[in-house]
Amino acid sequence: MGVLDLLKGKFVDPTYAGVHGGGDIITTTVDAVVKWGRKSSIWPMPFGTACCAIEFMALTGSHYDLARFGAEVLRFSPRQSDLMFVAGTIPDKLGPVLKTIYDQMPEPKWVISMGVCASSGGFYRSYHVMQGIDELIPVDVYVPGCPPSPEGLVAAVMKIQEKIQTSQQAGAPQGAHRVGANGEGMYDRRARRAEWAKDDAERRAAGLPPRGVLTDLKPEPEIDHGAHHG
Amino acid sequence: MASAALPALSPALLEQPAVRVLSEALGENLLGASDFRGEVAITVDRKAWLKAVSLLKDHPELDYKLFLDLCGVDFLDREEEPERFVVVLHLYSVSKKRHVRLRTPVPEADPKLPTLVPLFKGANWFEREAWDMYGIVFEGHPNLIRLLTHDAFVGHPLRKDYPQGQRHVLKEPRKWLLDVPHGSEHVVINLGPSHPAMHGCFRVQALLDGEIVKDAEAEIGYMHRNFEKMVEARTYWQVIPYTDRLNYCSSFMNGHGWALAVEKLLGVPAPPRAEAVRVILSEFSRIMDHFVCISTNVVDLGAITPFFVVFRGREKIYELLESCCGARLTVSYVRIGGLAQDVPEDFVARCRETLDFVMDAAKQMDELLTRNVIFTRRFRDIGVMSKEDALSYGWAGPALRGSGVETDVRRDAPYSGYDQYDFDVPVGTTGDCYDRYLVRMEEIRQSARIIRQALDKLPGGPVIVDDRKVALPPKSEVYGNIESLMNHFKLVYDGILPPKGEVYGKTEGANGELGYYVVSDGSKHPWRVKVRPPCYNNYQAYPQLLKGGQIADAIAIIGGLNVIAGELDR
Ligand code: SF4
């Protein structure tokens, strides 16, 4: 089997724009060949922070073997990779680091958000955890699970391959609007209680009833039941 | 106040050496002592804090040399406590095999306490954490700045009046950890938080003179996901999934420790079958944890074969766990009072098969590494930790034993029936990386020994207690009669209601002593839970281990400390 036969299967495919083949001759575009090459040789950058990173190891390990998808060259340098796996919780302290690493990756690049923590904060809805990395960077594929099974990750990589093939890339950080935690609206339970006490005292001094006591209630109107019996 | 507090000490309490010595030495500054579930807790006035701690440490009869934990507790609006904050210290005496808890009230208006750093090196980060979380100021502390949260953070998040979801966005990370003199010709390098050789998110900044590390400083908190705040809003059951994510290389053991701590608080032990299964799965988890630790460590040094060899074994253990509870990594298999469900029918056979496979992998790794010249050259006499420093830092587990301290919770304070099994506690001699490696290898073999014994005499019977205030009734009964239905409803709705009190439950995790300090106010939510994370203490000593060595050794050392970010930062 020659190279041409191999390519034939790949490029005589309706999803490839501008590809024609017949007989022993294939005409294609540089673009299509590049995409094919790109999708079959993803170099992932594992941004593994927590438990999900351990399952990520299982993905690259001997059993699940990411090499079958041409994505086994893990690069720990963002400058050499095109797919970022964000595996694990991203606390606020790590936010700037994540952004820097993402910015350092050359275009074109894709992002997989692995696990519920990276996707939405997961079950850490608290004071130091980012509620989804898409507050900061665009995400192409979200993988649910805590942690996702390695099979789920394989599916995510295949989705990314599809996206590469069809030139899709997430644009802006999808969840940027959610960032609103600038320390505003902080409240102190006891300060609030002191405020209430002060307010109560003032009202008492002014001869007003405490807040919450309704004074201008009118007695309910008498309903004439008899009128309904026509 | 003093005259009211002193007579409260009963004769039984005064028989405890720690209480006796402290009451004689401190007089009226000893505010009280208690013995709850076999744990001695002593409360002292903060004027006598330093004196009490140094007595506990240096008095020949007490000898509490191993620093375990220090934390704050916020008793907001709790009338029975004299002040809002309490600082709690846990110490352990290796020679006397005793544990003590020392507490001191700290008023909100003036939250100050003298630092313990001159007495225990390990106190450094714990005090920083207590300041970060509660705003308690430790006077004389060398570097009292934020540890777990970031620099743009406002407030002290573990205070009860801090809203759980209040975030603060950080824009600029902390640039410098070290003081580098202006115009210095030394090179400063950053390892982490995202660095190929760092296992997880933590950071070290090192000042280099050529290849030699002159100075180093570590920073953590990149994985601070608020375990302790989250669980204050959860019931005792709901905490179990969170514990799985502390040391996620051996999730099962964390849940095991948590269940034991709560069972201790409740005074309800789990049935023997549940305990035996817990031991078996915990030991499998320990093997798995050591596999990950050693193999990823040598991957960083360029040897990738052991990684592939043992990860096949680890995959087998995952399959075993999956057959028991349906999850591979985050198992959530324990329940308070037992296990979620019984093990599969072929459990024993499965375990034996898995164990054979796993031990074969361990043997291969042993052959690949232990006498390998390159490996031993990179490991021997690197990162040496003395016994005294290891105690003072509060090291734990294989790292502590590698430094020659013979202690193991499984042997010294047996839980879950560890006293029925025969096993050895390996101890190193020099405290270098190679010793830590050897201790881990031997522990793998000892774990296998324990598993074999436990399988031989695996008892039958139920796997969860028959106590309707602790465990849910079986489903068949819930559907069958009204009492069980109501029990089920009540327990789900009200949760487990433990008595008021404080316990410190400890187990020997893969990384060392994993402690849960649980304060209960009698309601369904824990008032305060503090994890005593073993690798926190280990990592704290890392900068010290680096100094004077080659920068390449930094990588060899960090793997052997087995720092797991989830446990480190919680
Ligand atoms: S999604 Fe679950 S497994 Fe993954 S990092 Fe979050 S808590 Fe851990």
PDB file of N, CA and C in Angstrom, chain A residues 45 47 49-51 54-55 57-58 62-64 76 89 91-94 96-97 101 123-131 135 146-147 150 179 181 183-190 193, chain B residues 76-77 84 108 147-150 153 157 161 164 166-170 173 194 196 201 219-226 229-230 241-242 245 248-249 308 311-312 314-315 318 328-330:
ATOM      1  N   MET A  45      -0.389  19.806  26.441  1.00  0.00           N
ATOM      2  CA  MET A  45       0.293  20.377  27.601  1.00  0.00           C
ATOM      3  C   MET A  45      -0.585  20.078  28.807  1.00  0.00           C
ATOM      4  N   PHE A  47      -1.925  20.712  32.114  1.00  0.00           N
ATOM      5  CA  PHE A  47      -1.902  21.652  33.231  1.00  0.00           C
ATOM      6  C   PHE A  47      -2.634  20.944  34.357  1.00  0.00           C
ATOM      7  N   THR A  49      -3.446  19.945  38.061  1.00  0.00           N
ATOM      8  CA  THR A  49      -3.268  20.543  39.382  1.00  0.00           C
ATOM      9  C   THR A  49      -3.719  19.620  40.495  1.00  0.00           C
ATOM     10  N   ALA A  50      -4.770  18.869  40.295  1.00  0.00           N
ATOM     11  CA  ALA A  50      -5.313  18.129  41.439  1.00  0.00           C
ATOM     12  C   ALA A  50      -5.609  16.690  41.057  1.00  0.00           C
ATOM     13  N   CYS A  51      -6.642  16.152  41.666  1.00  0.00           N
ATOM     14  CA  CYS A  51      -6.953  14.726  41.507  1.00  0.00           C
ATOM     15  C   CYS A  51      -7.133  14.344  40.044  1.00  0.00           C
ATOM     16  N   ILE A  54      -4.291  12.916  38.230  1.00  0.00           N
ATOM     17  CA  ILE A  54      -3.947  11.513  38.468  1.00  0.00           C
ATOM     18  C   ILE A  54      -4.659  10.638  37.450  1.00  0.00           C
ATOM     19  N   GLU A  55      -5.906  10.976  37.160  1.00  0.00           N
ATOM     20  CA  GLU A  55      -6.596  10.216  36.127  1.00  0.00           C
ATOM     21  C   GLU A  55      -6.015  10.526  34.759  1.00  0.00           C
ATOM     22  N   MET A  57      -2.929  10.887  34.227  1.00  0.00           N
ATOM     23  CA  MET A  57      -1.783   9.976  34.127  1.00  0.00           C
ATOM     24  C   MET A  57      -2.242   8.619  33.626  1.00  0.00           C
ATOM     25  N   ALA A  58      -3.413   8.183  34.120  1.00  0.00           N
ATOM     26  CA  ALA A  58      -3.917   6.889  33.672  1.00  0.00           C
ATOM     27  C   ALA A  58      -4.169   6.926  32.172  1.00  0.00           C
ATOM     28  N   SER A  62       0.009   3.021  30.393  1.00  0.00           N
ATOM     29  CA  SER A  62       0.055   1.905  29.455  1.00  0.00           C
ATOM     30  C   SER A  62      -1.329   1.373  29.080  1.00  0.00           C
ATOM     31  N   HIS A  63      -2.296   1.506  29.944  1.00  0.00           N
ATOM     32  CA  HIS A  63      -3.572   0.851  29.676  1.00  0.00           C
ATOM     33  C   HIS A  63      -4.426   1.594  28.644  1.00  0.00           C
ATOM     34  N   TYR A  64      -4.635   2.875  28.889  1.00  0.00           N
ATOM     35  CA  TYR A  64      -5.511   3.627  27.986  1.00  0.00           C
ATOM     36  C   TYR A  64      -4.773   4.218  26.799  1.00  0.00           C
ATOM     37  N   PHE A  76       5.638  19.744  28.564  1.00  0.00           N
ATOM     38  CA  PHE A  76       5.377  20.535  29.759  1.00  0.00           C
ATOM     39  C   PHE A  76       5.719  21.992  29.534  1.00  0.00           C
ATOM     40  N   THR A  89      -8.779  21.391  39.919  1.00  0.00           N
ATOM     41  CA  THR A  89      -9.326  22.633  40.440  1.00  0.00           C
ATOM     42  C   THR A  89      -8.375  23.785  40.147  1.00  0.00           C
ATOM     43  N   PRO A  91      -7.763  27.247  41.780  1.00  0.00           N
ATOM     44  CA  PRO A  91      -8.063  28.279  42.764  1.00  0.00           C
ATOM     45  C   PRO A  91      -7.689  29.659  42.225  1.00  0.00           C
ATOM     46  N   ASP A  92      -8.207  30.663  42.877  1.00  0.00           N
ATOM     47  CA  ASP A  92      -7.953  32.022  42.404  1.00  0.00           C
ATOM     48  C   ASP A  92      -6.470  32.350  42.368  1.00  0.00           C
ATOM     49  N   LYS A  93      -5.742  31.755  43.286  1.00  0.00           N
ATOM     50  CA  LYS A  93      -4.313  32.054  43.342  1.00  0.00           C
ATOM     51  C   LYS A  93      -3.590  31.560  42.099  1.00  0.00           C
ATOM     52  N   LEU A  94      -4.159  30.535  41.473  1.00  0.00           N
ATOM     53  CA  LEU A  94      -3.523  29.949  40.303  1.00  0.00           C
ATOM     54  C   LEU A  94      -3.979  30.620  39.012  1.00  0.00           C
ATOM     55  N   PRO A  96      -3.761  33.666  37.567  1.00  0.00           N
ATOM     56  CA  PRO A  96      -2.793  34.351  36.716  1.00  0.00           C
ATOM     57  C   PRO A  96      -1.801  33.390  36.067  1.00  0.00           C
ATOM     58  N   VAL A  97      -1.492  32.309  36.759  1.00  0.00           N
ATOM     59  CA  VAL A  97      -0.552  31.337  36.201  1.00  0.00           C
ATOM     60  C   VAL A  97      -1.176  30.652  34.995  1.00  0.00           C
ATOM     61  N   ILE A 101       0.211  30.763  31.123  1.00  0.00           N
ATOM     62  CA  ILE A 101       0.567  29.560  30.375  1.00  0.00           C
ATOM     63  C   ILE A 101      -0.231  29.498  29.084  1.00  0.00           C
ATOM     64  N   PHE A 123     -17.688  20.821  43.234  1.00  0.00           N
ATOM     65  CA  PHE A 123     -18.312  20.958  44.548  1.00  0.00           C
ATOM     66  C   PHE A 123     -17.489  21.822  45.493  1.00  0.00           C
ATOM     67  N   TYR A 124     -16.617  22.619  44.929  1.00  0.00           N
ATOM     68  CA  TYR A 124     -15.903  23.617  45.739  1.00  0.00           C
ATOM     69  C   TYR A 124     -16.463  24.994  45.418  1.00  0.00           C
ATOM     70  N   ARG A 125     -17.604  25.287  45.978  1.00  0.00           N
ATOM     71  CA  ARG A 125     -18.209  26.591  45.712  1.00  0.00           C
ATOM     72  C   ARG A 125     -17.805  27.510  46.843  1.00  0.00           C
ATOM     73  N   SER A 126     -16.588  28.005  46.785  1.00  0.00           N
ATOM     74  CA  SER A 126     -16.110  28.685  47.972  1.00  0.00           C
ATOM     75  C   SER A 126     -15.143  29.812  47.665  1.00  0.00           C
ATOM     76  N   TYR A 127     -14.589  30.359  48.701  1.00  0.00           N
ATOM     77  CA  TYR A 127     -13.939  31.668  48.637  1.00  0.00           C
ATOM     78  C   TYR A 127     -12.645  31.729  47.852  1.00  0.00           C
ATOM     79  N   HIS A 128     -12.118  30.612  47.448  1.00  0.00           N
ATOM     80  CA  HIS A 128     -10.790  30.666  46.837  1.00  0.00           C
ATOM     81  C   HIS A 128     -10.731  29.851  45.557  1.00  0.00           C
ATOM     82  N   VAL A 129     -11.879  29.440  45.036  1.00  0.00           N
ATOM     83  CA  VAL A 129     -11.869  28.554  43.880  1.00  0.00           C
ATOM     84  C   VAL A 129     -12.565  29.225  42.702  1.00  0.00           C
ATOM     85  N   MET A 130     -11.881  29.225  41.567  1.00  0.00           N
ATOM     86  CA  MET A 130     -12.465  29.795  40.372  1.00  0.00           C
ATOM     87  C   MET A 130     -13.646  28.936  39.938  1.00  0.00           C
ATOM     88  N   GLN A 131     -14.741  29.561  39.600  1.00  0.00           N
ATOM     89  CA  GLN A 131     -15.935  28.786  39.263  1.00  0.00           C
ATOM     90  C   GLN A 131     -15.948  28.477  37.773  1.00  0.00           C
ATOM     91  N   GLU A 135     -13.851  31.483  32.952  1.00  0.00           N
ATOM     92  CA  GLU A 135     -13.824  32.883  33.393  1.00  0.00           C
ATOM     93  C   GLU A 135     -12.602  33.577  32.816  1.00  0.00           C
ATOM     94  N   CYS A 146     -15.984  13.529  37.945  1.00  0.00           N
ATOM     95  CA  CYS A 146     -15.171  13.973  39.082  1.00  0.00           C
ATOM     96  C   CYS A 146     -14.431  12.782  39.672  1.00  0.00           C
ATOM     97  N   PRO A 147     -13.367  12.342  39.087  1.00  0.00           N
ATOM     98  CA  PRO A 147     -12.777  12.768  37.816  1.00  0.00           C
ATOM     99  C   PRO A 147     -13.466  12.070  36.653  1.00  0.00           C
ATOM    100  N   PRO A 150     -11.146   7.802  32.015  1.00  0.00           N
ATOM    101  CA  PRO A 150     -10.228   7.943  30.883  1.00  0.00           C
ATOM    102  C   PRO A 150     -10.943   7.787  29.551  1.00  0.00           C
ATOM    103  N   VAL A 179     -17.366  36.685  36.402  1.00  0.00           N
ATOM    104  CA  VAL A 179     -16.404  37.174  37.374  1.00  0.00           C
ATOM    105  C   VAL A 179     -16.935  38.438  37.996  1.00  0.00           C
ATOM    106  N   ALA A 181     -16.370  38.877  41.588  1.00  0.00           N
ATOM    107  CA  ALA A 181     -16.008  38.769  42.993  1.00  0.00           C
ATOM    108  C   ALA A 181     -14.827  39.664  43.299  1.00  0.00           C
ATOM    109  N   GLY A 183     -14.523  41.418  46.007  1.00  0.00           N
ATOM    110  CA  GLY A 183     -14.489  41.746  47.424  1.00  0.00           C
ATOM    111  C   GLY A 183     -15.591  42.710  47.788  1.00  0.00           C
ATOM    112  N   GLU A 184     -16.433  43.040  46.812  1.00  0.00           N
ATOM    113  CA  GLU A 184     -17.544  43.915  47.146  1.00  0.00           C
ATOM    114  C   GLU A 184     -18.648  43.072  47.778  1.00  0.00           C
ATOM    115  N   GLY A 185     -19.486  43.747  48.521  1.00  0.00           N
ATOM    116  CA  GLY A 185     -20.626  43.038  49.093  1.00  0.00           C
ATOM    117  C   GLY A 185     -20.246  42.118  50.228  1.00  0.00           C
ATOM    118  N   MET A 186     -19.043  42.278  50.744  1.00  0.00           N
ATOM    119  CA  MET A 186     -18.685  41.453  51.894  1.00  0.00           C
ATOM    120  C   MET A 186     -19.504  41.892  53.082  1.00  0.00           C
ATOM    121  N   TYR A 187     -19.933  40.962  53.852  1.00  0.00           N
ATOM    122  CA  TYR A 187     -20.664  41.388  55.029  1.00  0.00           C
ATOM    123  C   TYR A 187     -20.170  40.643  56.241  1.00  0.00           C
ATOM    124  N   ASP A 188     -20.341  41.283  57.338  1.00  0.00           N
ATOM    125  CA  ASP A 188     -19.912  40.722  58.601  1.00  0.00           C
ATOM    126  C   ASP A 188     -21.181  40.536  59.414  1.00  0.00           C
ATOM    127  N   ARG A 189     -21.445  39.307  59.806  1.00  0.00           N
ATOM    128  CA  ARG A 189     -22.712  39.021  60.447  1.00  0.00           C
ATOM    129  C   ARG A 189     -22.925  39.897  61.676  1.00  0.00           C
ATOM    130  N   ARG A 190     -21.848  40.049  62.419  1.00  0.00           N
ATOM    131  CA  ARG A 190     -22.035  40.782  63.673  1.00  0.00           C
ATOM    132  C   ARG A 190     -22.133  42.279  63.456  1.00  0.00           C
ATOM    133  N   ARG A 193     -25.555  42.866  62.653  1.00  0.00           N
ATOM    134  CA  ARG A 193     -26.427  42.784  63.810  1.00  0.00           C
ATOM    135  C   ARG A 193     -26.341  44.074  64.645  1.00  0.00           C
TER     136      ARG A 193
ATOM    137  N   LEU B  76     -17.330  31.727  67.563  1.00  0.00           N
ATOM    138  CA  LEU B  76     -18.207  32.892  67.507  1.00  0.00           C
ATOM    139  C   LEU B  76     -19.555  32.568  68.154  1.00  0.00           C
ATOM    140  N   ASP B  77     -19.973  33.421  69.075  1.00  0.00           N
ATOM    141  CA  ASP B  77     -21.285  33.283  69.712  1.00  0.00           C
ATOM    142  C   ASP B  77     -21.478  31.963  70.449  1.00  0.00           C
ATOM    143  N   ARG B  84     -13.367  34.419  71.914  1.00  0.00           N
ATOM    144  CA  ARG B  84     -13.830  34.010  70.595  1.00  0.00           C
ATOM    145  C   ARG B  84     -12.890  32.978  69.955  1.00  0.00           C
ATOM    146  N   GLU B 108     -10.803  38.280  70.921  1.00  0.00           N
ATOM    147  CA  GLU B 108     -10.942  38.870  69.599  1.00  0.00           C
ATOM    148  C   GLU B 108     -10.347  40.274  69.542  1.00  0.00           C
ATOM    149  N   LEU B 147      -0.411  32.690  53.531  1.00  0.00           N
ATOM    150  CA  LEU B 147       0.191  31.438  53.116  1.00  0.00           C
ATOM    151  C   LEU B 147      -0.696  30.709  52.114  1.00  0.00           C
ATOM    152  N   LEU B 148      -1.932  30.471  52.504  1.00  0.00           N
ATOM    153  CA  LEU B 148      -2.792  29.676  51.631  1.00  0.00           C
ATOM    154  C   LEU B 148      -3.573  30.542  50.653  1.00  0.00           C
ATOM    155  N   THR B 149      -4.065  31.671  51.113  1.00  0.00           N
ATOM    156  CA  THR B 149      -4.797  32.532  50.188  1.00  0.00           C
ATOM    157  C   THR B 149      -3.804  33.460  49.503  1.00  0.00           C
ATOM    158  N   HIS B 150      -4.313  34.247  48.555  1.00  0.00           N
ATOM    159  CA  HIS B 150      -3.405  35.080  47.774  1.00  0.00           C
ATOM    160  C   HIS B 150      -3.335  36.498  48.326  1.00  0.00           C
ATOM    161  N   PHE B 153      -6.312  38.976  48.714  1.00  0.00           N
ATOM    162  CA  PHE B 153      -7.425  38.516  49.542  1.00  0.00           C
ATOM    163  C   PHE B 153      -7.693  39.499  50.668  1.00  0.00           C
ATOM    164  N   PRO B 157     -10.746  34.002  56.013  1.00  0.00           N
ATOM    165  CA  PRO B 157     -11.887  33.219  55.528  1.00  0.00           C
ATOM    166  C   PRO B 157     -12.452  32.178  56.483  1.00  0.00           C
ATOM    167  N   ASP B 161     -17.881  34.418  60.508  1.00  0.00           N
ATOM    168  CA  ASP B 161     -18.696  35.441  59.858  1.00  0.00           C
ATOM    169  C   ASP B 161     -18.174  35.783  58.467  1.00  0.00           C
ATOM    170  N   GLN B 164     -19.037  32.031  52.892  1.00  0.00           N
ATOM    171  CA  GLN B 164     -18.305  30.962  52.241  1.00  0.00           C
ATOM    172  C   GLN B 164     -17.926  31.252  50.793  1.00  0.00           C
ATOM    173  N   GLN B 166     -17.474  34.154  49.201  1.00  0.00           N
ATOM    174  CA  GLN B 166     -16.937  35.471  48.875  1.00  0.00           C
ATOM    175  C   GLN B 166     -15.531  35.360  48.278  1.00  0.00           C
ATOM    176  N   ARG B 167     -15.421  35.581  46.967  1.00  0.00           N
ATOM    177  CA  ARG B 167     -14.107  35.454  46.341  1.00  0.00           C
ATOM    178  C   ARG B 167     -13.449  36.820  46.144  1.00  0.00           C
ATOM    179  N   HIS B 168     -12.153  36.768  45.940  1.00  0.00           N
ATOM    180  CA  HIS B 168     -11.398  37.966  45.586  1.00  0.00           C
ATOM    181  C   HIS B 168     -10.506  37.575  44.427  1.00  0.00           C
ATOM    182  N   VAL B 169     -10.474  38.401  43.409  1.00  0.00           N
ATOM    183  CA  VAL B 169      -9.729  38.012  42.222  1.00  0.00           C
ATOM    184  C   VAL B 169      -8.300  38.509  42.314  1.00  0.00           C
ATOM    185  N   LEU B 170      -7.389  37.624  42.014  1.00  0.00           N
ATOM    186  CA  LEU B 170      -5.971  37.981  42.030  1.00  0.00           C
ATOM    187  C   LEU B 170      -5.537  38.292  40.606  1.00  0.00           C
ATOM    188  N   PRO B 173       0.431  37.799  40.583  1.00  0.00           N
ATOM    189  CA  PRO B 173       0.973  36.885  41.588  1.00  0.00           C
ATOM    190  C   PRO B 173       2.187  37.472  42.296  1.00  0.00           C
ATOM    191  N   SER B 194       3.768  25.845  37.827  1.00  0.00           N
ATOM    192  CA  SER B 194       3.576  24.916  36.722  1.00  0.00           C
ATOM    193  C   SER B 194       4.945  24.664  36.134  1.00  0.00           C
ATOM    194  N   PRO B 196       7.636  21.368  34.772  1.00  0.00           N
ATOM    195  CA  PRO B 196       7.650  19.948  34.436  1.00  0.00           C
ATOM    196  C   PRO B 196       8.072  19.056  35.596  1.00  0.00           C
ATOM    197  N   CYS B 201       0.885  21.669  42.246  1.00  0.00           N
ATOM    198  CA  CYS B 201       1.028  23.099  42.208  1.00  0.00           C
ATOM    199  C   CYS B 201       1.651  23.638  43.464  1.00  0.00           C
ATOM    200  N   GLU B 219       6.531  28.446  48.352  1.00  0.00           N
ATOM    201  CA  GLU B 219       5.212  29.041  48.492  1.00  0.00           C
ATOM    202  C   GLU B 219       4.156  28.001  48.147  1.00  0.00           C
ATOM    203  N   ILE B 220       3.092  27.990  48.911  1.00  0.00           N
ATOM    204  CA  ILE B 220       2.017  27.035  48.646  1.00  0.00           C
ATOM    205  C   ILE B 220       0.690  27.786  48.578  1.00  0.00           C
ATOM    206  N   GLY B 221      -0.368  27.059  48.504  1.00  0.00           N
ATOM    207  CA  GLY B 221      -1.688  27.687  48.468  1.00  0.00           C
ATOM    208  C   GLY B 221      -2.295  27.664  47.080  1.00  0.00           C
ATOM    209  N   TYR B 222      -1.558  27.122  46.096  1.00  0.00           N
ATOM    210  CA  TYR B 222      -2.085  27.110  44.733  1.00  0.00           C
ATOM    211  C   TYR B 222      -3.208  26.095  44.565  1.00  0.00           C
ATOM    212  N   MET B 223      -3.370  25.232  45.559  1.00  0.00           N
ATOM    213  CA  MET B 223      -4.452  24.259  45.474  1.00  0.00           C
ATOM    214  C   MET B 223      -5.333  24.391  46.715  1.00  0.00           C
ATOM    215  N   HIS B 224      -5.400  25.604  47.253  1.00  0.00           N
ATOM    216  CA  HIS B 224      -6.216  25.797  48.449  1.00  0.00           C
ATOM    217  C   HIS B 224      -7.673  25.864  48.031  1.00  0.00           C
ATOM    218  N   ARG B 225      -8.392  24.763  48.259  1.00  0.00           N
ATOM    219  CA  ARG B 225      -9.776  24.761  47.799  1.00  0.00           C
ATOM    220  C   ARG B 225     -10.730  24.608  48.967  1.00  0.00           C
ATOM    221  N   ASN B 226     -10.286  25.036  50.127  1.00  0.00           N
ATOM    222  CA  ASN B 226     -11.206  25.343  51.217  1.00  0.00           C
ATOM    223  C   ASN B 226     -11.932  24.136  51.794  1.00  0.00           C
ATOM    224  N   LYS B 229     -13.449  25.030  55.163  1.00  0.00           N
ATOM    225  CA  LYS B 229     -14.643  25.881  55.160  1.00  0.00           C
ATOM    226  C   LYS B 229     -15.840  25.115  54.609  1.00  0.00           C
ATOM    227  N   MET B 230     -15.595  24.330  53.565  1.00  0.00           N
ATOM    228  CA  MET B 230     -16.698  23.601  52.940  1.00  0.00           C
ATOM    229  C   MET B 230     -17.349  22.639  53.922  1.00  0.00           C
ATOM    230  N   PRO B 241     -16.909  12.530  50.572  1.00  0.00           N
ATOM    231  CA  PRO B 241     -16.343  12.791  49.242  1.00  0.00           C
ATOM    232  C   PRO B 241     -15.233  13.843  49.264  1.00  0.00           C
ATOM    233  N   TYR B 242     -15.324  14.799  50.161  1.00  0.00           N
ATOM    234  CA  TYR B 242     -14.266  15.810  50.216  1.00  0.00           C
ATOM    235  C   TYR B 242     -12.950  15.201  50.689  1.00  0.00           C
ATOM    236  N   ARG B 245     -10.543  13.708  48.223  1.00  0.00           N
ATOM    237  CA  ARG B 245      -9.756  14.595  47.362  1.00  0.00           C
ATOM    238  C   ARG B 245      -8.637  15.288  48.119  1.00  0.00           C
ATOM    239  N   TYR B 248      -5.160  12.426  46.884  1.00  0.00           N
ATOM    240  CA  TYR B 248      -5.918  11.687  45.873  1.00  0.00           C
ATOM    241  C   TYR B 248      -5.137  10.525  45.288  1.00  0.00           C
ATOM    242  N   CYS B 249      -3.910  10.326  45.713  1.00  0.00           N
ATOM    243  CA  CYS B 249      -3.214   9.126  45.252  1.00  0.00           C
ATOM    244  C   CYS B 249      -3.645   7.916  46.058  1.00  0.00           C
ATOM    245  N   PHE B 308       6.002   2.691  33.778  1.00  0.00           N
ATOM    246  CA  PHE B 308       5.097   1.827  33.012  1.00  0.00           C
ATOM    247  C   PHE B 308       4.851   0.513  33.732  1.00  0.00           C
ATOM    248  N   PHE B 311       2.527   1.234  36.905  1.00  0.00           N
ATOM    249  CA  PHE B 311       1.202   1.775  36.627  1.00  0.00           C
ATOM    250  C   PHE B 311       0.244   0.693  36.163  1.00  0.00           C
ATOM    251  N   ARG B 312       0.794  -0.399  35.633  1.00  0.00           N
ATOM    252  CA  ARG B 312      -0.089  -1.518  35.316  1.00  0.00           C
ATOM    253  C   ARG B 312      -0.623  -2.112  36.615  1.00  0.00           C
ATOM    254  N   ARG B 314      -0.983  -0.508  39.387  1.00  0.00           N
ATOM    255  CA  ARG B 314      -1.919   0.446  39.974  1.00  0.00           C
ATOM    256  C   ARG B 314      -3.283   0.338  39.300  1.00  0.00           C
ATOM    257  N   GLU B 315      -3.259   0.123  38.023  1.00  0.00           N
ATOM    258  CA  GLU B 315      -4.520  -0.015  37.286  1.00  0.00           C
ATOM    259  C   GLU B 315      -5.326  -1.194  37.841  1.00  0.00           C
ATOM    260  N   TYR B 318      -6.985  -0.153  40.971  1.00  0.00           N
ATOM    261  CA  TYR B 318      -8.155   0.660  40.637  1.00  0.00           C
ATOM    262  C   TYR B 318      -9.328  -0.237  40.282  1.00  0.00           C
ATOM    263  N   ARG B 328     -13.099   4.616  40.566  1.00  0.00           N
ATOM    264  CA  ARG B 328     -11.692   4.235  40.544  1.00  0.00           C
ATOM    265  C   ARG B 328     -10.882   5.060  41.526  1.00  0.00           C
ATOM    266  N   LEU B 329     -11.004   6.356  41.362  1.00  0.00           N
ATOM    267  CA  LEU B 329     -10.097   7.231  42.095  1.00  0.00           C
ATOM    268  C   LEU B 329     -10.754   7.804  43.334  1.00  0.00           C
ATOM    269  N   THR B 330     -11.866   8.459  43.141  1.00  0.00           N
ATOM    270  CA  THR B 330     -12.531   9.102  44.266  1.00  0.00           C
ATOM    271  C   THR B 330     -13.618   8.157  44.743  1.00  0.00           C
TER     272      THR B 330
END
